[in-house]
PDB file of C-alpha atoms in Angstrom:
ATOM      1  CA  UNK J 286      40.776 -80.835 135.912  1.00  0.00           C
ATOM      2  CA  UNK J 287      42.893 -78.946 138.452  1.00  0.00           C
ATOM      3  CA  UNK J 288      44.481 -76.968 135.627  1.00  0.00           C
ATOM      4  CA  UNK J 289      41.024 -76.052 134.305  1.00  0.00           C
ATOM      5  CA  UNK J 290      39.904 -74.757 137.732  1.00  0.00           C
ATOM      6  CA  UNK J 291      43.053 -72.641 138.045  1.00  0.00           C
ATOM      7  CA  UNK J 292      42.524 -71.185 134.583  1.00  0.00           C
ATOM      8  CA  UNK J 293      38.882 -70.355 135.338  1.00  0.00           C
ATOM      9  CA  UNK J 294      39.820 -68.744 138.627  1.00  0.00           C
ATOM     10  CA  UNK J 295      42.493 -66.598 136.991  1.00  0.00           C
ATOM     11  CA  UNK J 296      39.986 -65.491 134.343  1.00  0.00           C
ATOM     12  CA  UNK J 297      37.436 -64.550 137.004  1.00  0.00           C
ATOM     13  CA  UNK J 298      40.038 -62.524 138.942  1.00  0.00           C
ATOM     14  CA  UNK J 299      41.099 -60.737 135.760  1.00  0.00           C
ATOM     15  CA  UNK J 300      37.506 -59.860 134.950  1.00  0.00           C
ATOM     16  CA  UNK J 301      36.954 -58.506 138.465  1.00  0.00           C
ATOM     17  CA  UNK J 302      40.092 -56.372 138.243  1.00  0.00           C
ATOM     18  CA  UNK J 303      39.039 -54.999 134.858  1.00  0.00           C
ATOM     19  CA  UNK J 304      35.561 -54.128 136.174  1.00  0.00           C
ATOM     20  CA  UNK J 305      37.039 -52.362 139.186  1.00  0.00           C
ATOM     21  CA  UNK J 306      39.414 -50.424 136.974  1.00  0.00           C
ATOM     22  CA  UNK J 307      36.594 -49.308 134.701  1.00  0.00           C
ATOM     23  CA  UNK J 308      34.498 -48.232 137.706  1.00  0.00           C
ATOM     24  CA  UNK J 309      37.371 -46.215 139.140  1.00  0.00           C
ATOM     25  CA  UNK J 310      38.005 -44.604 135.769  1.00  0.00           C
ATOM     26  CA  UNK J 311      34.373 -43.605 135.474  1.00  0.00           C
ATOM     27  CA  UNK J 312      34.274 -42.121 138.962  1.00  0.00           C
ATOM     28  CA  UNK J 313      37.672 -40.484 138.752  1.00  0.00           C
ATOM     29  CA  UNK J 314      37.516 -39.270 135.162  1.00  0.00           C
ATOM     30  CA  UNK J 315      37.635 -35.597 134.272  1.00  0.00           C
ATOM     31  CA  UNK J 316      40.299 -34.877 136.839  1.00  0.00           C
ATOM     32  CA  UNK J 317      38.749 -37.054 139.537  1.00  0.00           C
ATOM     33  CA  UNK J 318      35.673 -34.832 139.791  1.00  0.00           C
ATOM     34  CA  UNK J 319      32.920 -36.855 141.523  1.00  0.00           C
ATOM     35  CA  UNK J 320      30.275 -34.820 139.705  1.00  0.00           C
ATOM     36  CA  UNK J 321      31.432 -36.007 136.307  1.00  0.00           C
ATOM     37  CA  UNK J 322      28.994 -38.930 136.315  1.00  0.00           C
ATOM     38  CA  UNK J 323      26.137 -36.609 137.270  1.00  0.00           C
ATOM     39  CA  UNK J 324      27.127 -34.312 134.416  1.00  0.00           C
ATOM     40  CA  UNK J 325      27.053 -37.244 132.031  1.00  0.00           C
ATOM     41  CA  UNK J 326      23.541 -38.113 133.164  1.00  0.00           C
ATOM     42  CA  UNK J 327      22.385 -34.504 132.867  1.00  0.00           C
ATOM     43  CA  UNK J 328      23.666 -34.307 129.288  1.00  0.00           C
ATOM     44  CA  UNK J 329      21.998 -37.553 128.228  1.00  0.00           C
ATOM     45  CA  UNK J 330      19.200 -37.166 125.680  1.00  0.00           C
ATOM     46  CA  UNK J 331      15.804 -36.536 127.285  1.00  0.00           C
ATOM     47  CA  UNK J 332      12.968 -38.959 126.596  1.00  0.00           C
ATOM     48  CA  UNK J 333      11.066 -38.256 123.389  1.00  0.00           C
ATOM     49  CA  UNK J 334       8.401 -35.581 123.744  1.00  0.00           C
ATOM     50  CA  UNK J 335       4.982 -37.000 124.519  1.00  0.00           C
ATOM     51  CA  UNK J 336       6.375 -40.415 125.406  1.00  0.00           C
ATOM     52  CA  UNK J 337       3.416 -41.000 127.752  1.00  0.00           C
ATOM     53  CA  UNK J 338       0.737 -40.065 125.235  1.00  0.00           C
ATOM     54  CA  UNK J 339      -2.207 -42.281 124.319  1.00  0.00           C
ATOM     55  CA  UNK J 340      -4.884 -42.456 121.617  1.00  0.00           C
ATOM     56  CA  UNK J 341      -7.060 -39.894 123.433  1.00  0.00           C
ATOM     57  CA  UNK J 342      -4.198 -37.353 123.298  1.00  0.00           C
ATOM     58  CA  UNK J 343      -3.831 -37.869 119.548  1.00  0.00           C
ATOM     59  CA  UNK J 344      -7.588 -37.575 119.027  1.00  0.00           C
ATOM     60  CA  UNK J 345      -7.675 -34.375 121.104  1.00  0.00           C
ATOM     61  CA  UNK J 346      -4.883 -32.732 119.103  1.00  0.00           C
ATOM     62  CA  UNK J 347      -6.205 -33.859 115.717  1.00  0.00           C
ATOM     63  CA  UNK J 348      -9.691 -32.617 116.576  1.00  0.00           C
ATOM     64  CA  UNK J 349      -8.710 -29.365 118.252  1.00  0.00           C
ATOM     65  CA  UNK J 350      -6.533 -28.166 115.357  1.00  0.00           C
ATOM     66  CA  UNK J 351      -9.403 -27.809 112.815  1.00  0.00           C
ATOM     67  CA  UNK J 352     -11.672 -26.640 115.649  1.00  0.00           C
ATOM     68  CA  UNK J 353      -9.252 -23.816 116.470  1.00  0.00           C
ATOM     69  CA  UNK J 354      -8.682 -23.039 112.783  1.00  0.00           C
ATOM     70  CA  UNK J 355     -12.398 -22.488 112.310  1.00  0.00           C
ATOM     71  CA  UNK J 356     -12.525 -20.186 115.345  1.00  0.00           C
ATOM     72  CA  UNK J 357      -9.646 -18.167 113.872  1.00  0.00           C
ATOM     73  CA  UNK J 358     -11.488 -18.027 110.532  1.00  0.00           C
ATOM     74  CA  UNK J 359     -14.573 -16.696 112.301  1.00  0.00           C
ATOM     75  CA  UNK J 360     -12.472 -14.190 114.233  1.00  0.00           C
ATOM     76  CA  UNK J 361     -10.896 -12.922 111.000  1.00  0.00           C
ATOM     77  CA  UNK J 362     -14.369 -12.121 109.643  1.00  0.00           C
ATOM     78  CA  UNK J 363     -15.105  -9.967 112.689  1.00  0.00           C
ATOM     79  CA  UNK J 364     -12.224  -7.629 111.895  1.00  0.00           C
ATOM     80  CA  UNK J 365     -14.077  -6.206 108.869  1.00  0.00           C
ATOM     81  CA  UNK J 366     -17.727  -7.138 109.474  1.00  0.00           C
ATOM     82  CA  UNK J 367     -18.404  -6.520 113.169  1.00  0.00           C
ATOM     83  CA  UNK J 368     -19.845  -3.194 114.302  1.00  0.00           C
ATOM     84  CA  UNK J 369     -19.342  -3.660 118.049  1.00  0.00           C
ATOM     85  CA  UNK J 370     -15.898  -2.728 119.415  1.00  0.00           C
ATOM     86  CA  UNK J 371     -16.376  -5.395 122.108  1.00  0.00           C
ATOM     87  CA  UNK J 372     -16.977  -8.082 119.473  1.00  0.00           C
ATOM     88  CA  UNK J 373     -13.925  -6.972 117.493  1.00  0.00           C
ATOM     89  CA  UNK J 374     -11.799  -7.033 120.648  1.00  0.00           C
ATOM     90  CA  UNK J 375     -13.048 -10.468 121.634  1.00  0.00           C
ATOM     91  CA  UNK J 376     -12.397 -11.842 118.154  1.00  0.00           C
ATOM     92  CA  UNK J 377      -8.837 -10.498 118.191  1.00  0.00           C
ATOM     93  CA  UNK J 378      -8.221 -12.127 121.593  1.00  0.00           C
ATOM     94  CA  UNK J 379      -9.583 -15.466 120.363  1.00  0.00           C
ATOM     95  CA  UNK J 380      -7.243 -15.413 117.377  1.00  0.00           C
ATOM     96  CA  UNK J 381      -4.272 -14.408 119.531  1.00  0.00           C
ATOM     97  CA  UNK J 382      -4.893 -17.301 121.939  1.00  0.00           C
ATOM     98  CA  UNK J 383      -5.722 -20.036 119.459  1.00  0.00           C
ATOM     99  CA  UNK J 384      -3.083 -19.469 116.754  1.00  0.00           C
ATOM    100  CA  UNK J 385      -0.199 -20.459 119.104  1.00  0.00           C
ATOM    101  CA  UNK J 386      -2.186 -23.444 120.385  1.00  0.00           C
ATOM    102  CA  UNK J 387      -2.553 -24.723 116.812  1.00  0.00           C
ATOM    103  CA  UNK J 388       1.255 -24.633 116.471  1.00  0.00           C
ATOM    104  CA  UNK J 389       1.701 -26.442 119.803  1.00  0.00           C
ATOM    105  CA  UNK J 390      -0.848 -29.126 118.935  1.00  0.00           C
ATOM    106  CA  UNK J 391       0.809 -29.651 115.542  1.00  0.00           C
ATOM    107  CA  UNK J 392       4.186 -30.030 117.240  1.00  0.00           C
ATOM    108  CA  UNK J 393       2.824 -32.683 119.588  1.00  0.00           C
ATOM    109  CA  UNK J 394       1.368 -34.695 116.717  1.00  0.00           C
ATOM    110  CA  UNK J 395       4.676 -34.524 114.854  1.00  0.00           C
ATOM    111  CA  UNK J 396       6.569 -35.753 117.937  1.00  0.00           C
ATOM    112  CA  UNK J 397       4.036 -38.580 118.330  1.00  0.00           C
ATOM    113  CA  UNK J 398       4.432 -39.618 114.652  1.00  0.00           C
ATOM    114  CA  UNK J 399       0.748 -38.864 114.127  1.00  0.00           C
ATOM    115  CA  UNK J 400      -0.870 -37.079 111.191  1.00  0.00           C
ATOM    116  CA  UNK J 401      -1.294 -33.317 111.452  1.00  0.00           C
ATOM    117  CA  UNK J 402      -4.590 -32.172 109.872  1.00  0.00           C
ATOM    118  CA  UNK J 403      -3.895 -30.008 106.849  1.00  0.00           C
ATOM    119  CA  UNK J 404      -5.520 -26.649 106.283  1.00  0.00           C
ATOM    120  CA  UNK J 405      -7.078 -27.844 103.048  1.00  0.00           C
ATOM    121  CA  UNK J 406      -8.665 -30.875 104.704  1.00  0.00           C
ATOM    122  CA  UNK J 407     -11.015 -28.770 106.835  1.00  0.00           C
ATOM    123  CA  UNK J 408     -14.586 -29.295 105.716  1.00  0.00           C
ATOM    124  CA  UNK J 409     -17.053 -27.449 107.949  1.00  0.00           C
ATOM    125  CA  UNK J 410     -19.834 -29.955 107.353  1.00  0.00           C
ATOM    126  CA  UNK J 411     -17.704 -33.070 107.719  1.00  0.00           C
ATOM    127  CA  UNK J 412     -16.345 -32.691 111.233  1.00  0.00           C
ATOM    128  CA  UNK J 413     -17.806 -34.611 114.115  1.00  0.00           C
ATOM    129  CA  UNK J 414     -16.193 -32.364 116.755  1.00  0.00           C
ATOM    130  CA  UNK J 415     -18.700 -30.659 119.060  1.00  0.00           C
ATOM    131  CA  UNK J 416     -19.494 -27.059 118.168  1.00  0.00           C
ATOM    132  CA  UNK J 417     -18.076 -27.073 114.635  1.00  0.00           C
ATOM    133  CA  UNK J 418     -19.950 -24.807 112.229  1.00  0.00           C
ATOM    134  CA  UNK J 419     -21.636 -26.281 109.152  1.00  0.00           C
ATOM    135  CA  UNK J 420     -21.045 -24.685 105.759  1.00  0.00           C
ATOM    136  CA  UNK J 421     -24.422 -22.940 105.941  1.00  0.00           C
ATOM    137  CA  UNK J 422     -23.511 -21.337 109.270  1.00  0.00           C
ATOM    138  CA  UNK J 423     -20.200 -20.070 107.935  1.00  0.00           C
ATOM    139  CA  UNK J 424     -21.866 -18.807 104.764  1.00  0.00           C
ATOM    140  CA  UNK J 425     -24.427 -16.881 106.802  1.00  0.00           C
ATOM    141  CA  UNK J 426     -21.659 -15.346 108.898  1.00  0.00           C
ATOM    142  CA  UNK J 427     -19.631 -14.369 105.828  1.00  0.00           C
ATOM    143  CA  UNK J 428     -22.624 -12.574 104.296  1.00  0.00           C
ATOM    144  CA  UNK J 429     -23.590 -10.674 107.459  1.00  0.00           C
ATOM    145  CA  UNK J 430     -22.285  -7.303 108.620  1.00  0.00           C
ATOM    146  CA  UNK J 431     -22.945  -4.717 111.300  1.00  0.00           C
ATOM    147  CA  UNK J 432     -25.217  -5.612 114.244  1.00  0.00           C
ATOM    148  CA  UNK J 433     -26.526  -8.702 112.421  1.00  0.00           C
ATOM    149  CA  UNK J 434     -22.967 -10.013 112.191  1.00  0.00           C
ATOM    150  CA  UNK J 435     -22.322  -9.255 115.864  1.00  0.00           C
ATOM    151  CA  UNK J 436     -25.349 -11.304 116.938  1.00  0.00           C
ATOM    152  CA  UNK J 437     -24.589 -14.211 114.582  1.00  0.00           C
ATOM    153  CA  UNK J 438     -20.920 -14.240 115.554  1.00  0.00           C
ATOM    154  CA  UNK J 439     -21.640 -14.323 119.275  1.00  0.00           C
ATOM    155  CA  UNK J 440     -24.262 -17.082 119.000  1.00  0.00           C
ATOM    156  CA  UNK J 441     -22.080 -19.251 116.773  1.00  0.00           C
ATOM    157  CA  UNK J 442     -18.918 -18.665 118.801  1.00  0.00           C
ATOM    158  CA  UNK J 443     -20.705 -19.561 122.046  1.00  0.00           C
ATOM    159  CA  UNK J 444     -21.694 -22.877 120.474  1.00  0.00           C
ATOM    160  CA  UNK J 445     -18.168 -23.300 119.142  1.00  0.00           C
ATOM    161  CA  UNK J 446     -16.596 -22.625 122.547  1.00  0.00           C
ATOM    162  CA  UNK J 447     -19.012 -24.995 124.267  1.00  0.00           C
ATOM    163  CA  UNK J 448     -17.816 -27.698 121.890  1.00  0.00           C
ATOM    164  CA  UNK J 449     -14.170 -26.943 122.663  1.00  0.00           C
ATOM    165  CA  UNK J 450     -14.853 -27.125 126.398  1.00  0.00           C
ATOM    166  CA  UNK J 451     -16.549 -30.502 125.923  1.00  0.00           C
ATOM    167  CA  UNK J 452     -13.533 -31.801 123.953  1.00  0.00           C
ATOM    168  CA  UNK J 453     -11.160 -30.478 126.616  1.00  0.00           C
ATOM    169  CA  UNK J 454     -13.093 -32.211 129.387  1.00  0.00           C
ATOM    170  CA  UNK J 455     -12.851 -35.485 127.477  1.00  0.00           C
ATOM    171  CA  UNK J 456      -9.103 -34.963 127.159  1.00  0.00           C
ATOM    172  CA  UNK J 457      -8.754 -34.339 130.888  1.00  0.00           C
ATOM    173  CA  UNK J 458     -10.522 -37.592 131.755  1.00  0.00           C
ATOM    174  CA  UNK J 459      -9.125 -39.852 129.011  1.00  0.00           C
ATOM    175  CA  UNK J 460      -5.757 -38.379 128.019  1.00  0.00           C
ATOM    176  CA  UNK J 461      -2.341 -39.376 129.350  1.00  0.00           C
ATOM    177  CA  UNK J 462       0.027 -36.613 128.185  1.00  0.00           C
ATOM    178  CA  UNK J 463       0.319 -34.018 130.961  1.00  0.00           C
ATOM    179  CA  UNK J 464       1.043 -31.107 128.602  1.00  0.00           C
ATOM    180  CA  UNK J 465      -2.096 -31.900 126.608  1.00  0.00           C
ATOM    181  CA  UNK J 466      -4.122 -32.164 129.814  1.00  0.00           C
ATOM    182  CA  UNK J 467      -2.724 -28.798 130.942  1.00  0.00           C
ATOM    183  CA  UNK J 468      -3.827 -27.240 127.647  1.00  0.00           C
ATOM    184  CA  UNK J 469      -7.264 -28.784 128.123  1.00  0.00           C
ATOM    185  CA  UNK J 470      -7.430 -27.140 131.558  1.00  0.00           C
ATOM    186  CA  UNK J 471      -6.495 -23.776 130.045  1.00  0.00           C
ATOM    187  CA  UNK J 472      -9.123 -24.145 127.302  1.00  0.00           C
ATOM    188  CA  UNK J 473     -11.840 -24.936 129.838  1.00  0.00           C
ATOM    189  CA  UNK J 474     -10.926 -21.914 131.967  1.00  0.00           C
ATOM    190  CA  UNK J 475     -10.446 -19.349 129.191  1.00  0.00           C
ATOM    191  CA  UNK J 476     -13.274 -20.381 126.903  1.00  0.00           C
ATOM    192  CA  UNK J 477     -15.789 -20.755 129.732  1.00  0.00           C
ATOM    193  CA  UNK J 478     -14.966 -17.173 130.725  1.00  0.00           C
ATOM    194  CA  UNK J 479     -15.413 -16.049 127.103  1.00  0.00           C
ATOM    195  CA  UNK J 480     -18.781 -17.817 126.918  1.00  0.00           C
ATOM    196  CA  UNK J 481     -19.932 -15.811 129.948  1.00  0.00           C
ATOM    197  CA  UNK J 482     -18.613 -12.658 128.319  1.00  0.00           C
ATOM    198  CA  UNK J 483     -20.387 -13.363 125.007  1.00  0.00           C
ATOM    199  CA  UNK J 484     -23.686 -14.124 126.706  1.00  0.00           C
ATOM    200  CA  UNK J 485     -23.426 -10.776 128.461  1.00  0.00           C
ATOM    201  CA  UNK J 486     -22.839  -9.016 125.130  1.00  0.00           C
ATOM    202  CA  UNK J 487     -25.869 -10.743 123.613  1.00  0.00           C
ATOM    203  CA  UNK J 488     -28.033  -9.611 126.512  1.00  0.00           C
ATOM    204  CA  UNK J 489     -26.980  -5.950 126.328  1.00  0.00           C
TER     205      UNK J 489
END
């Protein structure tokens, strides 16, 4: 019994010495530089992107991608059909802002292991997102030109933007991912300003 206690004690002492040696090696490694442990922490892999996301974030991204794609499609029509320089300028700005956001939203969904809506899956009549144009609306816009196009474009894009603002407000209240909430903030600010601008053009 006494021999067993001595053996256990020696084992415990050996373990303590080994632990101390490992701790000293970690602190004194790399030439005894105390910052070496901090460097190791700094070089550790960062948490996966969007690690704090929730279902509302996924829904926001999956809904906003086809919503933005339709806005870009409408903006592309303005390049050749609009008669107003202001409408053409606005359409170009909408495309410039929303194309990069589509890429960002797609990247988030990929990092969250969620499905990215495909371009071919966009059906204008099948979306439940606020402000999405039905096939008839898009067909009317495609057939219009000149001042008639300008008026139709502005009315439809105002409705479209109002829908995007509504979706962004939902994201702000229900989402968890801070980057997605920041984008929602930016959408509310920029598209609300564009709605004001479009209403002014309609009233000219």
